[in-house]
Coordinates of C-alpha atoms in Angstrom, one line a residue:
M221 CA 156.7 73.2 70.1
S222 CA 155.6 70.8 72.6
N223 CA 152.8 71.6 75.5
N224 CA 155.8 72.2 77.9
G225 CA 157.4 74.8 75.9
S226 CA 160.1 72.7 74.0
F227 CA 160.8 72.8 70.3
P228 CA 159.4 69.5 68.6
G229 CA 162.2 67.5 67.0
N230 CA 160.0 66.7 64.1
G231 CA 157.8 68.4 61.9
G232 CA 159.1 72.0 63.3
P233 CA 158.9 75.4 60.7
G234 CA 161.3 75.1 58.3
F235 CA 164.2 77.7 58.2
G236 CA 166.8 78.0 55.7
N237 CA 170.3 76.2 56.0
Q238 CA 171.0 77.2 59.5
Q239 CA 171.8 74.9 62.4
G240 CA 169.0 74.3 64.9
P241 CA 169.6 74.4 68.7
Q242 CA 171.6 71.8 70.3
G243 CA 169.6 68.7 71.3
G244 CA 168.1 68.3 67.7
S245 CA 165.0 70.6 68.2
W246 CA 165.6 72.2 64.9
Q247 CA 166.2 70.3 61.9
S248 CA 169.2 71.4 59.7
G249 CA 169.8 71.2 56.2
G250 CA 167.5 72.5 53.8
Q251 CA 164.0 74.0 54.6
Q252 CA 162.1 71.3 56.6
Y253 CA 158.0 71.4 56.9
P254 CA 155.6 69.5 59.0
P255 CA 155.1 65.9 57.6
A256 CA 151.9 64.8 56.0
G257 CA 148.9 65.0 58.2
Q258 CA 150.2 67.3 60.9
Q259 CA 148.7 71.1 61.3
A260 CA 151.7 73.3 61.8
G261 CA 149.9 76.6 62.3
W262 CA 147.8 79.1 64.6
G263 CA 144.8 79.5 65.1
Q264 CA 142.9 76.2 64.3
Q265 CA 139.3 75.7 65.8
N266 CA 138.9 72.9 68.2
P267 CA 137.1 69.7 66.4
G268 CA 133.1 70.4 66.5
Q269 CA 133.3 74.1 67.8
Q270 CA 131.4 76.9 66.4
P271 CA 132.5 80.1 65.8
P272 CA 130.8 83.0 67.8
P273 CA 128.4 84.9 66.0
A274 CA 129.8 88.3 64.9
W275 CA 126.8 90.2 66.2
S276 CA 124.7 89.3 68.7
G277 CA 123.1 92.7 69.8
A278 CA 119.2 93.3 69.6
P279 CA 118.2 96.8 68.4
G280 CA 117.4 99.3 70.7
Q281 CA 114.4 101.2 71.1
P282 CA 113.5 103.2 68.0
T283 CA 114.9 106.5 67.6
P284 CA 112.7 109.6 67.9
Y285 CA 111.7 110.3 64.4
G286 CA 113.2 113.6 63.2
Q287 CA 116.7 113.0 65.2
Q288 CA 119.8 111.5 63.9
Q289 CA 118.9 108.0 63.6
Y290 CA 121.8 105.8 63.7
P291 CA 122.4 103.1 66.4
T292 CA 124.1 103.1 69.4
Q293 CA 127.5 101.4 69.5
P294 CA 126.0 97.6 68.5
H295 CA 126.6 95.1 71.0
Y296 CA 129.0 92.4 69.7
A297 CA 129.7 89.1 70.7
A298 CA 132.9 88.1 71.9
Q299 CA 134.8 87.3 68.7
P300 CA 137.1 85.1 68.2
Q301 CA 140.7 85.8 69.2
Y302 CA 142.2 86.9 65.5
G303 CA 140.7 84.5 63.4
Q304 CA 140.7 81.7 65.9
G305 CA 137.6 79.8 67.2
G306 CA 138.8 78.8 70.9
P307 CA 141.4 79.4 73.2
Q308 CA 145.0 80.0 71.6
Q309 CA 147.6 77.7 71.9
P310 CA 151.5 77.7 71.5
W311 CA 152.4 77.8 68.0
G312 CA 152.5 75.4 65.8
Y313 CA 149.8 73.3 67.6
P314 CA 146.2 73.1 67.1
P315 CA 144.5 75.1 69.9
A316 CA 142.5 73.5 72.7
Q317 CA 113.1 110.5 66.3
G318 CA 112.5 115.8 67.9
Q319 CA 110.9 114.0 70.8
N320 CA 108.2 111.8 70.2
Q321 CA 105.2 113.6 70.0
S322 CA 101.5 112.0 70.3
P323 CA 99.4 112.5 67.5
K324 CA 97.4 115.9 68.1
K325 CA 93.6 115.9 67.0
S326 CA 92.4 119.1 65.4
N327 CA 90.0 120.8 67.9
K328 CA 86.6 120.9 66.0
A329 CA 84.8 122.5 68.5
V330 CA 85.7 126.7 68.2
L331 CA 85.6 128.6 71.4
G332 CA 83.0 131.4 71.8
V333 CA 85.3 134.1 72.2
V334 CA 88.0 133.2 69.6
G335 CA 84.8 132.7 67.4
G336 CA 83.5 136.3 68.0
V337 CA 86.9 137.7 67.3
V338 CA 87.4 135.9 64.1
G339 CA 83.9 136.4 63.1
V340 CA 84.3 139.9 62.6
A341 CA 87.9 139.9 60.7
L342 CA 86.1 137.4 58.5
I343 CA 83.2 139.7 57.8
G344 CA 85.4 142.4 56.9
G345 CA 87.8 140.4 54.9
T346 CA 84.9 138.8 53.0
V347 CA 83.6 142.2 52.2
Y348 CA 86.9 143.7 51.0
A349 CA 87.5 140.6 48.6
L350 CA 84.1 140.7 47.0
G351 CA 84.4 144.6 46.5
R352 CA 87.4 145.0 44.9
P353 CA 87.5 144.6 41.3
N354 CA 91.0 143.5 41.0
P355 CA 92.1 139.9 42.1
A356 CA 91.9 139.4 45.8
P357 CA 95.0 140.1 48.1
A358 CA 97.1 137.2 49.6
P359 CA 95.7 136.3 53.0
T360 CA 96.5 138.1 56.2
V361 CA 97.0 136.9 59.4
S362 CA 94.3 138.4 61.9
T363 CA 95.0 139.2 65.7
S364 CA 93.4 135.8 66.6
G365 CA 96.2 134.1 64.8
L366 CA 93.8 132.7 62.2
S367 CA 94.2 133.6 58.2
T368 CA 91.4 135.5 56.5
P369 CA 90.1 133.7 53.6
T370 CA 89.8 135.7 50.0
V371 CA 86.9 133.9 49.2
A372 CA 83.3 133.8 50.4
T373 CA 82.5 131.1 52.5
A374 CA 78.7 131.7 53.4
K375 CA 77.6 128.3 53.1
A376 CA 79.3 125.2 54.1
S377 CA 79.8 124.0 50.7
D378 CA 81.6 127.1 49.7
V379 CA 84.4 126.5 52.1
V380 CA 84.7 122.9 51.1
S381 CA 84.7 123.7 47.3
A382 CA 87.0 126.7 48.1
Y383 CA 89.3 124.3 49.9
L384 CA 89.8 121.1 47.3
R385 CA 90.3 123.8 44.3
A386 CA 92.9 125.5 46.2
L387 CA 94.6 122.3 46.9
G388 CA 94.1 121.1 42.8
S389 CA 96.0 124.6 41.8
G390 CA 98.5 124.4 44.7
D391 CA 97.5 127.2 46.6
S392 CA 98.5 126.7 49.9
A393 CA 98.0 130.0 51.5
T394 CA 94.2 129.9 50.5
A395 CA 93.8 126.4 51.7
L396 CA 95.4 127.1 55.1
S397 CA 93.1 130.5 55.4
L398 CA 90.1 128.2 55.4
A399 CA 91.2 126.6 58.6
A400 CA 89.3 127.0 61.8
T401 CA 91.9 126.0 63.6
A402 CA 95.4 126.5 62.0
P403 CA 97.6 123.7 62.2
T404 CA 100.7 123.4 64.3
D405 CA 103.1 121.8 61.7
T406 CA 103.2 123.8 58.7
T407 CA 106.7 122.1 57.2
L408 CA 104.9 120.0 54.3
L409 CA 101.9 122.3 53.8
T410 CA 103.2 124.7 51.5
D411 CA 103.2 125.5 47.3
A412 CA 106.3 123.2 46.6
V413 CA 105.1 120.2 48.6
L414 CA 101.7 120.5 46.7
A415 CA 103.3 121.2 43.4
K416 CA 104.9 117.3 43.7
T417 CA 101.8 115.9 45.5
T418 CA 98.4 117.6 44.7
A419 CA 98.6 120.4 42.1
G420 CA 96.9 118.7 39.1
K421 CA 96.1 115.5 40.9
L422 CA 93.3 116.5 42.5
T423 CA 90.8 117.2 39.9
D424 CA 87.0 116.5 38.8
I425 CA 85.9 118.2 42.0
S426 CA 82.3 118.3 42.7
V427 CA 80.5 119.5 46.0
P428 CA 76.9 119.7 46.4
D429 CA 75.2 122.6 47.5
V430 CA 74.4 122.5 51.1
A431 CA 72.8 125.5 53.3
G432 CA 71.8 126.0 56.5
Q433 CA 73.4 125.1 59.5
A434 CA 75.1 122.2 58.2
T435 CA 78.3 120.6 60.0
S436 CA 79.7 118.5 57.4
V437 CA 79.7 118.1 53.5
T438 CA 80.3 115.3 51.7
A439 CA 82.5 115.7 48.1
T440 CA 83.4 113.7 45.6
Y441 CA 87.0 114.1 43.3
S442 CA 89.8 112.2 41.7
L443 CA 93.0 112.4 43.4
N444 CA 95.6 111.1 41.0
G445 CA 93.2 108.9 38.7
K446 CA 91.5 107.4 41.3
P447 CA 87.7 108.3 42.3
V448 CA 87.5 110.0 46.2
T449 CA 84.3 110.2 48.2
A450 CA 85.1 112.2 51.2
T451 CA 83.1 114.2 53.9
F452 CA 84.7 117.5 55.3
A453 CA 83.5 118.5 58.9
V454 CA 83.1 122.2 59.0
T455 CA 82.1 124.9 61.6
N456 CA 80.6 128.3 61.3
V457 CA 82.5 131.3 62.4
G458 CA 80.9 134.5 62.6
G459 CA 78.6 134.1 59.6
Q460 CA 81.6 132.3 57.4
Y461 CA 82.3 128.7 57.2
R462 CA 85.5 127.2 57.4
M463 CA 87.1 123.8 57.6
A464 CA 87.4 122.3 61.1
Q465 CA 90.5 120.3 59.8
V466 CA 92.6 121.3 56.9
A467 CA 95.3 118.6 57.0
A468 CA 95.8 115.4 57.8
E469 CA 98.0 114.0 60.8
V470 CA 100.6 111.1 59.6
E471 CA 102.5 108.8 61.9
L472 CA 105.0 108.6 59.7
A473 CA 107.2 106.5 62.4
A474 CA 105.1 103.8 61.8
M475 CA 106.3 103.2 58.5
A476 CA 109.9 102.4 59.1
D477 CA 112.6 102.4 61.9
V478 CA 114.7 105.0 59.9
P479 CA 114.0 108.4 59.2
L480 CA 112.0 109.3 56.0
K481 CA 111.2 112.1 53.7
L482 CA 108.0 113.0 52.2
A483 CA 107.8 114.6 48.8
G484 CA 111.3 115.2 49.5
V485 CA 111.2 117.2 52.8
R486 CA 112.2 116.0 56.2
P487 CA 109.5 116.1 58.8
T488 CA 110.3 117.4 62.2
G489 CA 108.8 115.0 64.2
D490 CA 107.0 111.4 64.6
V491 CA 103.8 113.3 63.2
V492 CA 103.4 115.1 60.6
S493 CA 100.5 117.5 59.1
V494 CA 100.0 117.3 55.4
F495 CA 97.2 118.0 52.9
P496 CA 95.2 115.3 50.5
G497 CA 97.8 114.1 48.0
V498 CA 100.2 111.5 46.7
Y499 CA 103.5 111.5 48.6
P500 CA 106.6 109.9 47.5
V501 CA 108.5 108.2 50.3
T502 CA 112.1 108.1 50.8
P503 CA 114.5 107.2 53.3
V504 CA 116.5 110.4 54.4
N505 CA 119.9 108.2 54.3
K506 CA 120.7 107.3 50.7
Y507 CA 122.1 104.1 51.9
Y508 CA 118.7 102.8 53.0
S509 CA 115.9 101.7 50.8
I510 CA 112.2 100.8 51.3
G511 CA 111.6 100.4 47.7
T512 CA 109.0 102.3 45.4
V513 CA 106.7 103.4 48.0
S514 CA 104.1 106.3 47.6
M515 CA 101.8 107.4 50.1
A516 CA 98.3 108.3 49.3
V517 CA 96.5 110.7 51.8
S518 CA 92.9 111.0 50.3
D519 CA 91.3 113.4 52.9
T520 CA 92.0 115.2 56.2
E521 CA 91.2 112.3 58.3
D522 CA 94.2 111.2 60.3
V523 CA 96.7 108.4 58.5
T524 CA 98.7 105.6 60.1
P525 CA 100.7 103.9 57.0
D526 CA 101.6 100.7 57.3
S527 CA 105.2 99.4 58.0
R528 CA 108.0 98.6 55.6
T529 CA 111.0 96.6 55.8
V530 CA 113.8 98.5 55.4
G531 CA 117.0 97.3 53.3
L532 CA 120.3 98.5 51.8
S533 CA 119.9 100.4 48.6
S534 CA 122.5 100.1 45.7
A535 CA 124.3 103.2 47.0
G536 CA 124.6 101.6 50.3
K537 CA 125.9 98.2 48.8
S538 CA 128.4 100.0 46.6
A539 CA 129.7 102.0 49.8
I540 CA 130.1 98.9 51.7
V541 CA 132.1 97.0 48.9
K542 CA 134.3 100.0 48.7
A543 CA 134.5 100.4 52.6
A544 CA 135.6 96.3 52.6
N545 CA 138.2 96.8 49.7
A546 CA 139.8 99.3 51.3
K547 CA 140.3 98.0 54.8
W548 CA 141.4 94.7 53.6
K549 CA 144.1 96.1 51.8
A550 CA 145.4 98.2 54.7
C551 CA 145.1 94.8 56.6
L552 CA 147.1 93.1 54.8
K553 CA 149.5 96.2 54.8
S554 CA 150.1 95.8 58.6
H555 CA 153.0 94.7 60.0
S556 CA 151.1 94.2 63.3
L557 CA 150.7 90.8 64.8
R558 CA 146.7 91.6 65.6
P559 CA 145.5 94.2 63.1
S560 CA 142.8 96.1 64.7
G561 CA 139.7 95.5 63.0
C562 CA 141.1 92.8 60.3
G563 CA 139.4 89.7 62.0
F564 CA 143.3 87.9 62.3
G565 CA 145.8 87.9 64.4
V566 CA 148.7 85.8 66.0
R567 CA 149.6 85.5 69.7
S568 CA 152.7 86.3 70.8
R569 CA 154.5 84.0 73.5
S570 CA 157.3 84.3 76.1
G571 CA 160.9 83.8 74.7
V572 CA 160.1 84.6 71.0
K573 CA 160.6 88.0 69.1
L574 CA 159.6 88.7 65.8
I575 CA 161.3 91.0 63.3
T576 CA 158.3 93.3 62.9
S577 CA 159.0 94.7 59.9
S578 CA 159.3 91.0 58.4
I579 CA 155.5 90.5 59.7
K580 CA 153.4 89.6 56.4
W581 CA 150.0 89.0 55.8
T582 CA 148.9 87.5 52.5
K583 CA 145.6 86.8 51.1
K584 CA 145.5 82.7 50.5
S585 CA 141.7 82.4 49.5
G586 CA 138.4 84.5 49.5
A587 CA 138.0 87.7 50.3
K588 CA 135.4 88.4 47.7
W589 CA 133.6 91.4 49.1
S590 CA 131.8 92.4 45.9
S591 CA 130.1 89.0 45.7
A592 CA 129.2 88.9 49.3
K593 CA 125.3 89.3 50.2
F594 CA 125.2 92.0 52.7
K595 CA 121.7 92.2 54.5
L596 CA 120.9 94.9 57.2
V597 CA 120.2 93.1 60.6
A598 CA 119.6 96.5 62.5
P599 CA 119.2 100.2 61.8
G600 CA 122.8 101.2 61.1
L601 CA 124.6 97.4 60.8
A602 CA 125.0 95.3 57.9
E603 CA 126.3 92.0 57.8
A604 CA 127.7 89.4 54.8
K605 CA 129.1 85.7 55.8
S606 CA 132.2 85.6 53.6
A607 CA 135.2 83.1 54.1
A608 CA 138.7 84.0 53.3
T609 CA 142.2 83.0 54.6
V610 CA 145.2 85.0 55.2
H611 CA 149.1 83.5 55.6
F612 CA 151.3 84.9 58.1
Y613 CA 154.8 85.2 58.1
A614 CA 157.6 86.6 60.1
R615 CA 161.4 86.2 60.8
D616 CA 162.5 85.1 64.3
A617 CA 165.0 88.0 65.7
R618 CA 166.9 85.7 67.8
V619 CA 167.6 82.8 65.9
S620 CA 169.0 83.5 62.3
G621 CA 167.1 81.5 59.4
R622 CA 163.9 81.1 61.8
Y623 CA 160.7 81.6 60.5
W624 CA 157.4 81.6 61.4
F625 CA 154.2 81.0 59.9
K626 CA 150.3 80.3 59.9
D627 CA 146.9 80.5 58.1
V628 CA 143.9 81.8 59.1
K629 CA 140.9 82.0 58.5
L630 CA 137.8 84.8 58.2
Q631 CA 134.1 84.4 58.2
G632 CA 132.7 87.5 57.3
V633 CA 132.5 91.3 57.6
S634 CA 130.0 93.8 59.3
A635 CA 129.4 97.1 58.3
L636 CA 128.3 100.1 60.3
I637 CA 126.3 102.5 58.4
G638 CA 126.5 106.6 59.4
S639 CA 124.8 109.2 57.5
S640 CA 127.8 109.9 54.7
K641 CA 130.4 107.3 55.8
V642 CA 130.3 103.5 56.2
S643 CA 133.2 101.8 58.6
V644 CA 133.7 97.9 58.2
T645 CA 135.4 95.2 60.3
F646 CA 136.1 91.4 59.5
Y647 CA 135.6 88.7 61.7

């Protein structure tokens, strides 16, 4: 059609053997196609015009660790109208983390009143444990909220030796009972976690005898085959020594901007308490990957791990390709001028009515989603450039034998990644 709305006398879309409108606007006879060199389709880009990017939003502030961490709806730039790079022209012509918590430092000073009460419990517990010929009972909780040690810890070196041996044997209860101040978060301070991280891996323990009013003890041991020398702070509570701190605090949120698991356990906050050990680290969402990562915590000093780059796992890539193939199949089956999320479409114009059931979209080239190189561009959003061309065809509802057609180009695909589902859109 010309810019004033009339049909061109030459080069219009072909349509069977029907006679065209009066005035020679449509060619009669066999099918007529545009002459060589003339483009007869919608959605072509203006010369030199660059298509807008599919996504231009920046990631938001990191979600507090431990909460569902998926992106808020990503901000997209204005996308081309249904596969076009510029304004649509008339047909047939080219267009013109629980809340964040600050790391809690263990209080190495024990209040006098608490110390006095605990001391009585400790002395009683120690005499009871030593006086029984049978193995010591499991630790109990005193009225002060602290567990009663099941071993004598009259010297500073005694408590450090008992603590390290408890870790090496996977006995979390004994290790916790030796604390002067009980950790507030015990999510990962369990036998099950020790079995994966420390039990059998903390060996060759050597603690020199330390008597007198000592406040620290230096010990040597091997952790996963690597030698460690560490100094532990201790405190005297009612004549028995206790560890000033039995667990290190790890700022896990510093490692990645997606939720992580340590030794298969998902922490409840950004900062997590752990015993010394070697902890495998994996993303909570199976669609993400941070590579093969293990975090070594050699003693009870607090840890801020190095950050890791988050990418797509093989499961994530497979899920995206599967979702893209399913979406593409649905797009091509659509009888809509503008299929939702398909990245292609044509604009209707006044005076033209099409037979809806005749609308057909077919792949002309590209659309090889399995070979697309998807990259994680923000938490919860992956993209890939992958060109494709689709062909549009529809019959005119008012003029028998007239049909309309158009080739439309696509640039790529975007994928929104949820906890168990991936959804895609084309652009």
